[in-house]
Structure formats: C-alpha cells, structure tokens
XYZ file of C-alpha atoms in Angstrom:
100
model
C 145.575 8.160 80.409
C 144.453 10.551 83.142
C 147.722 12.505 82.831
C 147.105 12.903 79.104
C 143.619 14.352 79.746
C 145.000 16.724 82.358
C 147.720 17.864 79.959
C 145.177 18.480 77.172
C 142.886 20.384 79.557
C 145.783 22.513 80.832
C 146.890 23.270 77.282
C 143.334 24.213 76.269
C 142.997 26.583 79.219
C 146.409 28.131 78.532
C 145.500 28.664 74.865
C 142.166 30.282 75.807
C 143.911 32.645 78.248
C 146.513 33.565 75.612
C 143.843 34.332 73.000
C 141.837 36.390 75.484
C 144.931 38.484 76.245
C 145.437 39.475 72.590
C 144.521 43.063 71.720
C 141.071 43.324 70.220
C 140.724 44.703 66.692
C 138.275 47.479 66.045
C 137.318 49.720 63.167
C 136.329 53.349 63.118
C 133.239 54.482 61.309
C 133.668 57.669 59.321
C 130.507 59.735 59.050
C 130.265 62.705 56.698
C 127.168 64.867 57.087
C 125.133 64.993 53.894
C 125.408 68.792 53.728
C 129.215 68.648 53.520
C 129.462 65.933 50.881
C 130.425 67.063 47.391
C 127.696 66.968 44.768
C 129.219 65.098 41.827
C 126.381 66.211 39.561
C 127.630 69.821 39.693
C 130.932 69.024 37.977
C 131.607 66.779 34.999
C 134.571 64.610 35.978
C 137.013 62.809 33.692
C 135.973 59.218 33.034
C 138.091 56.195 33.898
C 140.243 55.176 30.953
C 140.577 58.654 29.414
C 144.066 59.638 28.359
C 145.895 62.504 30.005
C 145.820 64.353 26.686
C 142.030 64.057 26.521
C 141.732 65.393 30.064
C 143.948 68.377 29.272
C 142.150 69.175 26.034
C 138.789 69.243 27.849
C 139.722 70.769 31.242
C 143.023 72.482 30.458
C 146.324 72.113 32.249
C 146.108 71.098 35.920
C 146.840 73.701 38.593
C 149.254 71.268 40.259
C 150.795 67.896 39.389
C 152.019 65.496 42.090
C 153.987 62.364 41.332
C 154.442 59.949 39.755
C 154.768 57.740 42.821
C 155.042 53.968 43.195
C 154.847 51.066 40.817
C 152.802 51.305 38.683
C 153.391 55.060 38.644
C 150.382 57.039 39.938
C 150.152 60.776 39.253
C 147.705 63.286 40.715
C 146.435 66.205 38.642
C 144.822 68.870 40.802
C 142.148 71.091 39.273
C 140.085 73.712 41.085
C 137.143 71.417 41.899
C 138.560 67.910 41.543
C 141.645 65.688 41.488
C 142.402 63.202 38.710
C 144.487 60.092 39.433
C 146.360 58.645 36.473
C 148.222 55.363 36.096
C 150.806 55.941 33.385
C 148.689 58.115 31.027
C 145.205 56.759 31.830
C 142.626 58.057 34.306
C 141.943 55.516 37.049
C 139.849 57.771 39.314
C 138.593 61.327 39.687
C 137.292 62.795 42.943
C 135.637 66.048 43.936
C 137.474 68.332 46.337
C 135.638 68.960 49.565
C 134.129 72.422 49.894
C 134.778 74.062 53.240
C-alpha cells in the first residue's frame, strides 16, 4: 500500500514538472492610436450582402482585383479608400484603407 502511495506521489510530481516545463502561451495586444484610425463616417462603404454588380454600379470598377482564393472563393476588390471582400458574388466585408 505504501509503495502505491509513493508511486502516485512520484507520478504527480513528474506530471507537475512536465507541465511547468511547457512553453507558456501569450498574446500580443495591438494598439492603434485614435488619430491614425480610419473614420468610417467619411466614406460610405458597401453593405454586407450586396452583389458585386451593385457595388460596381455605385462605386465603379475596382482599381485592383485579387483572387479568388480558397474555398469558398474570396475575392478582394481594391478601391481608393476601401477594400471590399466578396464570397462568390456577395459582399461579406468592407474595410477602410489606413491613411498614412
């Protein structure tokens, strides 16, 4: 019985040492000064769910098109002030470009 307790204690200590030796996870915090953040109220962005045709009829042809990439296919349409992300032919996100 005493040998069993010693074995359990040794195993517990070994497990604690092994866990302590594992690399610790950490996360970085990204901070963007308020003055350098884009003001979304200055530009009307395409809404989620709009078709690519609706985007082009309102904002014209994009300056650059990247993609499609992946499954489902995601395409980026780059305009002067923003980028539109489309899945198939529907807007899934639009973001302002950062002003330098």
